[in-house]
Short mmCIF file of C-alpha atoms and ligand atoms in Angstrom, two decimals:
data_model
loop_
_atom_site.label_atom_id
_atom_site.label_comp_id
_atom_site.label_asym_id
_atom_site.label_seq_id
_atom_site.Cartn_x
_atom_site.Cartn_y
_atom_site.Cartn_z
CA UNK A 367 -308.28 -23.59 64.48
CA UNK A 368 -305.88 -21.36 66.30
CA UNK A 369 -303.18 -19.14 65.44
CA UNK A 370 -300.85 -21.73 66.95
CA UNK A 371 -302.38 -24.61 64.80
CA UNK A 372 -302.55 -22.80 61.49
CA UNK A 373 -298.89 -21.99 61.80
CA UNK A 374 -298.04 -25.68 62.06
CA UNK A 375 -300.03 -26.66 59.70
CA UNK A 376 -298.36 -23.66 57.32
CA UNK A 377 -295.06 -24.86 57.53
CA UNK A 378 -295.85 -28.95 57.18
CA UNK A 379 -298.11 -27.69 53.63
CA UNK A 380 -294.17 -25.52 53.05
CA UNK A 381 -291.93 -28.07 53.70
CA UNK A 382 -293.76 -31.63 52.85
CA UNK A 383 -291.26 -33.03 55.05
CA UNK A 384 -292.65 -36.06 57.10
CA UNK A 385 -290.71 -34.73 60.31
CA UNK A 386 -289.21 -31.86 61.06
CA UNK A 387 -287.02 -30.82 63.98
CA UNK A 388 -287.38 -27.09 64.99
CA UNK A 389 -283.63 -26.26 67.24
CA UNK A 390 -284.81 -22.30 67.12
CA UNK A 391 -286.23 -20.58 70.17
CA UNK A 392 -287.91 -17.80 68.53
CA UNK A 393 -289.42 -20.57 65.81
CA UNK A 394 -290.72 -22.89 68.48
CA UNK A 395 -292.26 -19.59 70.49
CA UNK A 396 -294.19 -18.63 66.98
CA UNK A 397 -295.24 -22.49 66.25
CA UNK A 398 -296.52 -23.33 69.66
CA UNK A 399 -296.27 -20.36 72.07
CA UNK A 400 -293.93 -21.53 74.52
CA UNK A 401 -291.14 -19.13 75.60
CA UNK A 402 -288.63 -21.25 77.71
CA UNK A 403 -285.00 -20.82 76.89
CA UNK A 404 -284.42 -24.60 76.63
CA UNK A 405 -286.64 -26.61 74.06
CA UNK A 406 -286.60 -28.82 70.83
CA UNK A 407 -289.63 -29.15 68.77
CA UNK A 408 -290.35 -32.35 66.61
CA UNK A 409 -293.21 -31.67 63.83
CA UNK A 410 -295.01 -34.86 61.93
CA UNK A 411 -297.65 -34.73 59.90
CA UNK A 412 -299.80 -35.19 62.38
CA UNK A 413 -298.57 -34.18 65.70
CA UNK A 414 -295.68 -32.12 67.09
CA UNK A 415 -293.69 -32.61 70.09
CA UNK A 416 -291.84 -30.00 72.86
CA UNK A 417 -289.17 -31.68 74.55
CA UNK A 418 -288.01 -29.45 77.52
CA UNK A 419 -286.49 -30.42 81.03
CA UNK A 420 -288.02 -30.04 84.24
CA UNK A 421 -287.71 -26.32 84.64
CA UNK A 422 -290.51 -25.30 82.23
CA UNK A 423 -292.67 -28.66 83.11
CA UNK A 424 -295.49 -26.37 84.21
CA UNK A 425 -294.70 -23.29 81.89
CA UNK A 426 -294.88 -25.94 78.75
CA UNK A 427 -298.15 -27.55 79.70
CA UNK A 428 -299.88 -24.21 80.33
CA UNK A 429 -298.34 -21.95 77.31
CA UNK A 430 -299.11 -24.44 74.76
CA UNK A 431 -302.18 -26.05 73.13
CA UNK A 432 -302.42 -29.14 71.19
CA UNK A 433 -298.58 -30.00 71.46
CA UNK A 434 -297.38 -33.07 73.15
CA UNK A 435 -294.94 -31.95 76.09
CA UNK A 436 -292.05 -34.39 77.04
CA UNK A 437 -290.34 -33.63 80.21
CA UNK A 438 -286.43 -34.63 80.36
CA UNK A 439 -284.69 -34.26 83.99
CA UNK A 440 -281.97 -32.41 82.27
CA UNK A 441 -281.11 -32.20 78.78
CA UNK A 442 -283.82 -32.77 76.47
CA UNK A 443 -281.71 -34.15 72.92
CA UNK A 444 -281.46 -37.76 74.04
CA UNK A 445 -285.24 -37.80 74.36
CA UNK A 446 -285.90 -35.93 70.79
CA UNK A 447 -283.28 -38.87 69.73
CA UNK A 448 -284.98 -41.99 71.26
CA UNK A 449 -288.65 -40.31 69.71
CA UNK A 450 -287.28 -40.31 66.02
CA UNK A 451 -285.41 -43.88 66.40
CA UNK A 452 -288.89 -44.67 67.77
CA UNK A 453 -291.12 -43.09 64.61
CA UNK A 454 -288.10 -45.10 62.80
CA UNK A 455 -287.96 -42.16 61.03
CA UNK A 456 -285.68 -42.08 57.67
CA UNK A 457 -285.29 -38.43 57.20
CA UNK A 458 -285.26 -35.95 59.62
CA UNK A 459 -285.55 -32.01 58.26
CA UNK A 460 -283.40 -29.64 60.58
CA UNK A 461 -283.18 -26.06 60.15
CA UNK A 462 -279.55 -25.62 58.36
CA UNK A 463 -279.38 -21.82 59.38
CA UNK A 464 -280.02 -22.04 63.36
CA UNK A 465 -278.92 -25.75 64.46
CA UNK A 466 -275.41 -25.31 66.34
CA UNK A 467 -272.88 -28.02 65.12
CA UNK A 468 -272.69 -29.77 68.63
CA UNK A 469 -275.93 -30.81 68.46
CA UNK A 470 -276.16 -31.52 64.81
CA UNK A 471 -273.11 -33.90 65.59
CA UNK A 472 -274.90 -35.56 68.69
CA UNK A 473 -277.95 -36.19 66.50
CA UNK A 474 -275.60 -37.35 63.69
CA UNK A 475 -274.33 -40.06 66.31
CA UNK A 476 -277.51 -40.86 67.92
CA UNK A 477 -279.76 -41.40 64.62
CA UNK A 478 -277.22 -44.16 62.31
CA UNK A 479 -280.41 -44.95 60.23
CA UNK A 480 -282.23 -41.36 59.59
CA UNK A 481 -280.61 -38.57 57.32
CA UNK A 482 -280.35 -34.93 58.66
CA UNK A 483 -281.72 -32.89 55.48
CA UNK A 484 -281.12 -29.36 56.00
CA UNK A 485 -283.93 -26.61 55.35
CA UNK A 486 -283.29 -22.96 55.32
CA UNK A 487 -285.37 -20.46 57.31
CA UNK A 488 -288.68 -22.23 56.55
CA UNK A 489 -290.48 -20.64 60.42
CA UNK A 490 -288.35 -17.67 58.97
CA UNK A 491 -290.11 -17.22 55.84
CA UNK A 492 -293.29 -17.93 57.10
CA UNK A 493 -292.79 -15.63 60.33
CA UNK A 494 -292.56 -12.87 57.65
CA UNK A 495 -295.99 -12.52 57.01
CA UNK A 496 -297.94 -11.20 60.39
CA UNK A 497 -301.35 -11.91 61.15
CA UNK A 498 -303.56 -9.36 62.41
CA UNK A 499 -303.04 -10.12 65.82
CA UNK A 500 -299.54 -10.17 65.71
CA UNK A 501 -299.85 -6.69 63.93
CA UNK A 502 -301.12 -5.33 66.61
CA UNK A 503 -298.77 -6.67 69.08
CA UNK A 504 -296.29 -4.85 67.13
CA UNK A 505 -297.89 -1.95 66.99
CA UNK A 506 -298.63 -2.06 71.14
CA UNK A 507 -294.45 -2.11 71.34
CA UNK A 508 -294.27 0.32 69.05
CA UNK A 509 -296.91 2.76 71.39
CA UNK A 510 -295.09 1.79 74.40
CA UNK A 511 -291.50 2.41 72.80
CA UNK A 512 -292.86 5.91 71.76
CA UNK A 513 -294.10 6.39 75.27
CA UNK A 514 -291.06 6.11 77.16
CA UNK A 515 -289.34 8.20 74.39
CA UNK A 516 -291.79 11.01 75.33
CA UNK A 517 -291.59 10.57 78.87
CA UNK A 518 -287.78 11.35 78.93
CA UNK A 519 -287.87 13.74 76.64
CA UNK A 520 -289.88 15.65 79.37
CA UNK A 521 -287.18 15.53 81.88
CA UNK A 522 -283.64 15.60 79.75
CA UNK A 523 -281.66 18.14 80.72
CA UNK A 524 -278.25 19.57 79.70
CA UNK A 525 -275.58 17.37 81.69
CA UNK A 526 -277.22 14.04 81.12
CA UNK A 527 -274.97 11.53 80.25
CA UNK A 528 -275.64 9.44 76.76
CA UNK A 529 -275.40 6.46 79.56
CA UNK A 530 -277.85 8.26 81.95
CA UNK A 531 -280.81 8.56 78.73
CA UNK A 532 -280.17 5.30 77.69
CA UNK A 533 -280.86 3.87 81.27
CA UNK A 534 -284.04 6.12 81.64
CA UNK A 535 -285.20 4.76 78.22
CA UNK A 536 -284.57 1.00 79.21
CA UNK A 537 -286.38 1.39 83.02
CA UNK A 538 -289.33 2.97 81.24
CA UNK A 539 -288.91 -0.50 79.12
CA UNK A 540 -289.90 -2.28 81.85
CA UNK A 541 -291.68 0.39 84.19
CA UNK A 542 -294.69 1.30 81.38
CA UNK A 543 -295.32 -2.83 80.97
CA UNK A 544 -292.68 -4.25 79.06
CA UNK A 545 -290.40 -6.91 79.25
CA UNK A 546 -287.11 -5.01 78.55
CA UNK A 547 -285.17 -3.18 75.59
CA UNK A 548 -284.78 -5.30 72.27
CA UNK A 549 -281.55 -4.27 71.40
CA UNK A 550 -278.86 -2.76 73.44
CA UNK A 551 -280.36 0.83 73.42
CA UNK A 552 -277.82 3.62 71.17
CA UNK A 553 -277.76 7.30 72.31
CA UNK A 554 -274.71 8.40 70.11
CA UNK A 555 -273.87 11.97 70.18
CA UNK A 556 -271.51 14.57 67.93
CA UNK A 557 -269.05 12.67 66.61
CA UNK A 558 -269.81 9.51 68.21
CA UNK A 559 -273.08 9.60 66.22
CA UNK A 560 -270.83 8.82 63.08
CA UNK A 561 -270.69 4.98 64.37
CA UNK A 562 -274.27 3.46 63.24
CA UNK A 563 -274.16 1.04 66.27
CA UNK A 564 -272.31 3.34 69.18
CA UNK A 565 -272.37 2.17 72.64
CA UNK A 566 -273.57 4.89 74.57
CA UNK A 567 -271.10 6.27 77.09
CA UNK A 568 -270.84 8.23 80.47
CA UNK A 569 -270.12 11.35 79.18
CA UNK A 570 -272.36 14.14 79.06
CA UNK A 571 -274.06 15.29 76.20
CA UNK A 572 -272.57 18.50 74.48
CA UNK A 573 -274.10 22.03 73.72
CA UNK A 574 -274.69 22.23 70.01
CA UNK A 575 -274.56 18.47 69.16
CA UNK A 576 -276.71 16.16 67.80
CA UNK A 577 -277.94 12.95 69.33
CA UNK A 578 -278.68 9.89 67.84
CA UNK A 579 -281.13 7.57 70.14
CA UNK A 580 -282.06 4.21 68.52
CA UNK A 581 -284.26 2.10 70.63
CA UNK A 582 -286.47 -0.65 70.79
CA UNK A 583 -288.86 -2.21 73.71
CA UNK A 584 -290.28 -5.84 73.81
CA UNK A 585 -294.11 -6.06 74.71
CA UNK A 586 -295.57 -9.53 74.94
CA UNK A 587 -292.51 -11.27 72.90
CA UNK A 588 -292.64 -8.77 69.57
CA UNK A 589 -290.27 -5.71 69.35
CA UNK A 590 -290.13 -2.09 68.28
CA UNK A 591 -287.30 -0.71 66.82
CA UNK A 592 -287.39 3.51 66.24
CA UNK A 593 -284.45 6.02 65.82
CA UNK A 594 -285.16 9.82 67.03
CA UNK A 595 -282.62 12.83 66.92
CA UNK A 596 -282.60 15.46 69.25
CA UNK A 597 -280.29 18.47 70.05
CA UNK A 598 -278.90 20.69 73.18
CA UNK A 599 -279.68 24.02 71.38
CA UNK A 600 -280.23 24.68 67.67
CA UNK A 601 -278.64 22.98 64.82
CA UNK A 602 -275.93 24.75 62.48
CA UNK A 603 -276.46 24.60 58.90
CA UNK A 604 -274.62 21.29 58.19
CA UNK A 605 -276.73 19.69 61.03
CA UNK A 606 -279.88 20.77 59.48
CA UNK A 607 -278.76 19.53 56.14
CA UNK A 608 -277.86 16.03 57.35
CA UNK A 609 -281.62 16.09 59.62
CA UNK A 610 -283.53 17.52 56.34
CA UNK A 611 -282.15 15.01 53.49
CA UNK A 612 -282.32 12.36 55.77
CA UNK A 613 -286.40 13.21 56.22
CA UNK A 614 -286.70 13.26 53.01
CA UNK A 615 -284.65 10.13 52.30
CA UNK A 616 -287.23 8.29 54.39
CA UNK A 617 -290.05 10.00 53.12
CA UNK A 618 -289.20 8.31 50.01
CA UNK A 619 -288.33 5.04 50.94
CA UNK A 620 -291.85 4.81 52.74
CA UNK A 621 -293.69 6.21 49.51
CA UNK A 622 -292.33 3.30 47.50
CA UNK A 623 -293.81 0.96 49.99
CA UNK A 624 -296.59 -1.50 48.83
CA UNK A 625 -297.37 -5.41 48.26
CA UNK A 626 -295.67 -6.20 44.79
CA UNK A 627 -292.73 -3.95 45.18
CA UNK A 628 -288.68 -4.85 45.43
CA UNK A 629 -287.28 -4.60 48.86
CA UNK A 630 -284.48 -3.26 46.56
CA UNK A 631 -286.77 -0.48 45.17
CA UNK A 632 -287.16 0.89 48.25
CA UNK A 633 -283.70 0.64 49.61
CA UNK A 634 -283.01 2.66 46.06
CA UNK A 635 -285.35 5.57 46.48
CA UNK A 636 -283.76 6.58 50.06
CA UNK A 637 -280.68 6.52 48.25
CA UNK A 638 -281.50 8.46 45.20
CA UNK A 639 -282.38 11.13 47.81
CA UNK A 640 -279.07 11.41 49.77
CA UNK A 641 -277.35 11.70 46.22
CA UNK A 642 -279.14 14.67 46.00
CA UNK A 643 -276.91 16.45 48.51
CA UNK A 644 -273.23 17.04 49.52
CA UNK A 645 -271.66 18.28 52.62
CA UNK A 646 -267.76 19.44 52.04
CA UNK A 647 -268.28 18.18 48.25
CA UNK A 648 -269.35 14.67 49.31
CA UNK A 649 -272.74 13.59 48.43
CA UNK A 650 -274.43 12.09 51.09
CA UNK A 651 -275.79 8.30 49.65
CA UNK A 652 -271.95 7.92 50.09
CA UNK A 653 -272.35 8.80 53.73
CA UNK A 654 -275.26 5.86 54.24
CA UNK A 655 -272.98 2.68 54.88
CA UNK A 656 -276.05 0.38 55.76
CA UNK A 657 -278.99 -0.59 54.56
CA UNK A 658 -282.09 0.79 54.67
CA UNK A 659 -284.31 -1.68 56.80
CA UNK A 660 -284.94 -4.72 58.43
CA UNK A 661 -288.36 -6.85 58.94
CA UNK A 662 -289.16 -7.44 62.65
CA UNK A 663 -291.05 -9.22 65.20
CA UNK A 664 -290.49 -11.77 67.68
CA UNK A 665 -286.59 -11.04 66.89
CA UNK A 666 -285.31 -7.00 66.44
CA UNK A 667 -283.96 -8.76 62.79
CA UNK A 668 -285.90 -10.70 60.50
CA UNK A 669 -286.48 -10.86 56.61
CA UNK A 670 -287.30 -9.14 54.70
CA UNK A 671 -284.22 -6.97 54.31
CA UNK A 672 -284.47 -3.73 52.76
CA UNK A 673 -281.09 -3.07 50.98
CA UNK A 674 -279.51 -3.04 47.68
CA UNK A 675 -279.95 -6.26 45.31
CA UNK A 676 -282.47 -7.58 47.31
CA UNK A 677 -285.58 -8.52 45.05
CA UNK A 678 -287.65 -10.22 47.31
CA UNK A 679 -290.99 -8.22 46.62
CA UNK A 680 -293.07 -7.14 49.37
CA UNK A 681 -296.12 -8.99 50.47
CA UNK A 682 -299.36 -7.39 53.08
CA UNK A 683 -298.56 -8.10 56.25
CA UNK A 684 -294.97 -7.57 56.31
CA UNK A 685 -293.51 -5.20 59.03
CA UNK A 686 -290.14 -3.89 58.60
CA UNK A 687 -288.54 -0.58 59.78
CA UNK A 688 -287.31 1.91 57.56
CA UNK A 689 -283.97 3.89 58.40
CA UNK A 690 -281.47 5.60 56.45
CA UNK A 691 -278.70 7.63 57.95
CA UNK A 692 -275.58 9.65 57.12
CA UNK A 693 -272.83 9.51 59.16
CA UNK A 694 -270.29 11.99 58.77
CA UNK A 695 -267.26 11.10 60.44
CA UNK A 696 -265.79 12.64 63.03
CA UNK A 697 -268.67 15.16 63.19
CA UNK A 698 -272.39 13.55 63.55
CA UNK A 699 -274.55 10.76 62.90
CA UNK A 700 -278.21 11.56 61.93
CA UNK A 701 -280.68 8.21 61.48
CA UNK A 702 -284.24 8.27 61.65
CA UNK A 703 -286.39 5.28 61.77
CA UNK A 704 -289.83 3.86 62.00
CA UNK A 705 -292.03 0.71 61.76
CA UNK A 706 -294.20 0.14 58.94
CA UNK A 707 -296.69 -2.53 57.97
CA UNK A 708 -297.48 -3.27 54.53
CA UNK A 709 -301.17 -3.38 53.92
CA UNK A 710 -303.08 -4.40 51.02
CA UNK A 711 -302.80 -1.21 49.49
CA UNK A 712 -300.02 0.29 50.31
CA UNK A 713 -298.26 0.82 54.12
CA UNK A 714 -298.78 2.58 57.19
CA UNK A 715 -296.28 3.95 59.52
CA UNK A 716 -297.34 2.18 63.38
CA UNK A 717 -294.77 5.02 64.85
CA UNK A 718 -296.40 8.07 66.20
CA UNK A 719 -294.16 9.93 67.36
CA UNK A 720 -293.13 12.73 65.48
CA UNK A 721 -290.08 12.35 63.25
CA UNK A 722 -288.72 16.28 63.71
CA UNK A 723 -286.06 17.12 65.50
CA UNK A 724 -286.38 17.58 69.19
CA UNK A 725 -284.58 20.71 70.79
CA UNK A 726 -283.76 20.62 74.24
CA UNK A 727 -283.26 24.68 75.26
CA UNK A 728 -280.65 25.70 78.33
CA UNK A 729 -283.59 25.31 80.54
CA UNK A 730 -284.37 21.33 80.10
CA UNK A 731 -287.71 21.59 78.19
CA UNK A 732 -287.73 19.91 74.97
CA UNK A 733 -289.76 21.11 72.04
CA UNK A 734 -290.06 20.17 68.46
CA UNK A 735 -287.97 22.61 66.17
ZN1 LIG B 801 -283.21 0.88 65.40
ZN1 LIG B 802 -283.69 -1.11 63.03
#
């Protein structure tokens, strides 16, 4: 059976629903391997159905394997419609957390004699867990994402603009084999740093200030998703204070990673390190005004969330980043991030680059300091 099968066959054994109508891109890319941007997936027990339009006729046929493709001439609902009223199907499962109300309302109208019954994030929950393959699809992301990261690092140079790195990042995106940047790409420096999700901007990057760069490349659908700091000259004290606690902060958070453990555990032990430290009497877990990771894959945001409360417990195969931060307003930002799979015994970390602070001297060559 293949990877696409077993999935479907995953989620009918998780849901026992008789059919089940998949509205989510991402969830019919991961059930059948299709990646059009216009499709509706019907799952019975024993077969499942793409509707598309004409566009993706060929795409369709030749990305999946084992799924029935219907072919619309332009929008693709009334045929999902006239297929249920066909199966005179009673209940119809939809997914409660992704179906937009304007279709949810057509089907509504269309189906008098079948009941919409909601289900929440099943292809979500099961999307958590990553095969091996799909493991290493991250981790190919993650390599490339780390590559392009390297490659401008070797030709910054005082002047650049936080618009002008982000753009060199994002062409290496594509340039070194991938299909773009997952996430609108954040180079954040000085004070601008203090804003977790900062646009970046054309203005050039000061002596003496720390930069935040958060990106994240897609390779062959999946994403990467890493956070780096570097610096025009050498840090003052408070800068290396922020950098060093928010090391260890990570350090810790990774440590605590394993199958069995709270997502809410590990969230806790980045924190417990922050408190640990103050800047200007403030302790720094006060400073860390998000949470402390994210699961990914085909999207840049998926479960399981690493923050506080959460007590979802982690499972092998799980891949989620891990990334405090301290932002001190009006001064700097400092975030560092990686992506880490949870393995049977523990984790490892898929990023390779290293996590120290890069200085870029006066003449343009970066080093690690
Ligand atoms: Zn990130
Ligand atoms: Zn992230």
């Amino acid at each position: 059976m293949d990877e696409f099968a077993a999935r479907l066959r995953a989620l009918r054994e998780r849901t026992r629903a008789k059919a089940l109508y998949v509205s989510a891109l991402p969830n019919i890319r991961y059930l059948t391997g299709f990646t059009g941007s216009a499709g509706h997936l019907l799952v019975e027990p024993e077969q499942a159905t793409l509707f598309t339009d004409g566009r993706y006729r060929t795409q369709a046929r030749e990305q999946t394997d084992g799924v029935v493709v219907e072919v619309s001439a332009g929008d693709s609902r009334p045929a999902l419609a006239a297929s249920v009223r066909s199966l005179r199907l009673k209940r119809l499962g939809f997914e409660a957390n992704r179906l937009d109300y304007e279709t949810h309302s057509f089907l509504d109208g269309e189906l008098p004699h079948c009941r919409l019954v909601p289900l929440k994030a099943e292809v979500e929950s099961l999307r958590q867990i990553k095969s091996a393959a799909e493991v290493e699809a991250i981790r190919r992301a993650v390599d490339l994402n780390s590559k392009a990261f390297d490659e401008v690092c070797s030709i910054v140079e005082p002047g650049w603009t936080e618009s002008r790195l982000a753009a060199e990042l994002e062409y290496r995106f594509r340039s070194l084999g991938g299909e773009g940047p997952a996430f609108p790409t954040i180079v954040a420096s000085g004070a601008h740093g203090a804003l977790p999700h900062a646009q970046p901007r054309p203005e050039a990057i000061k002596p003496q200030s720390l930069v935040v760069i958060d990106q994240g490349a897609i390779l062959d659908g999946y994403c990467s998703d890493m956070t780096r700091m570097i610096a025009i000259g050498h840090p003052d004290e408070t800068q290396n204070k922020l950098l060093q606690a928010v090391l260890e902060a990570q350090e810790a958070a990774i440590d605590a990673i394993r199958p069995g453990v709270e997502c809410r555990t590990v969230d806790s032990r980045a924190r417990q390190v922050l408190r640990l430290t103050t800047v200007g009497g403030t302790r720094l877990d006060t400073m860390f005004t998000h949470s402390t990771g994210h699961g990914l894959g085909l999207e840049i945001h998926e479960g399981p969330r690493i923050a506080p409360r959460q007590r979802q417990k982690l499972q092998a195969g799980m891949v989620v980043t891990v990334e405090p931060g301290v932002y001190l307003e009006g001064r700097a930002g400092v975030r560092i991030e990686d992506v880490v799979v949870v393995t049977e015994r523990g984790c490892e970390v898929l990023t390779s680059t290293s996590r120290a602070l890069r200085v870029l001297g006066e003449s343009g060559a970066s080093q690690n300091g």
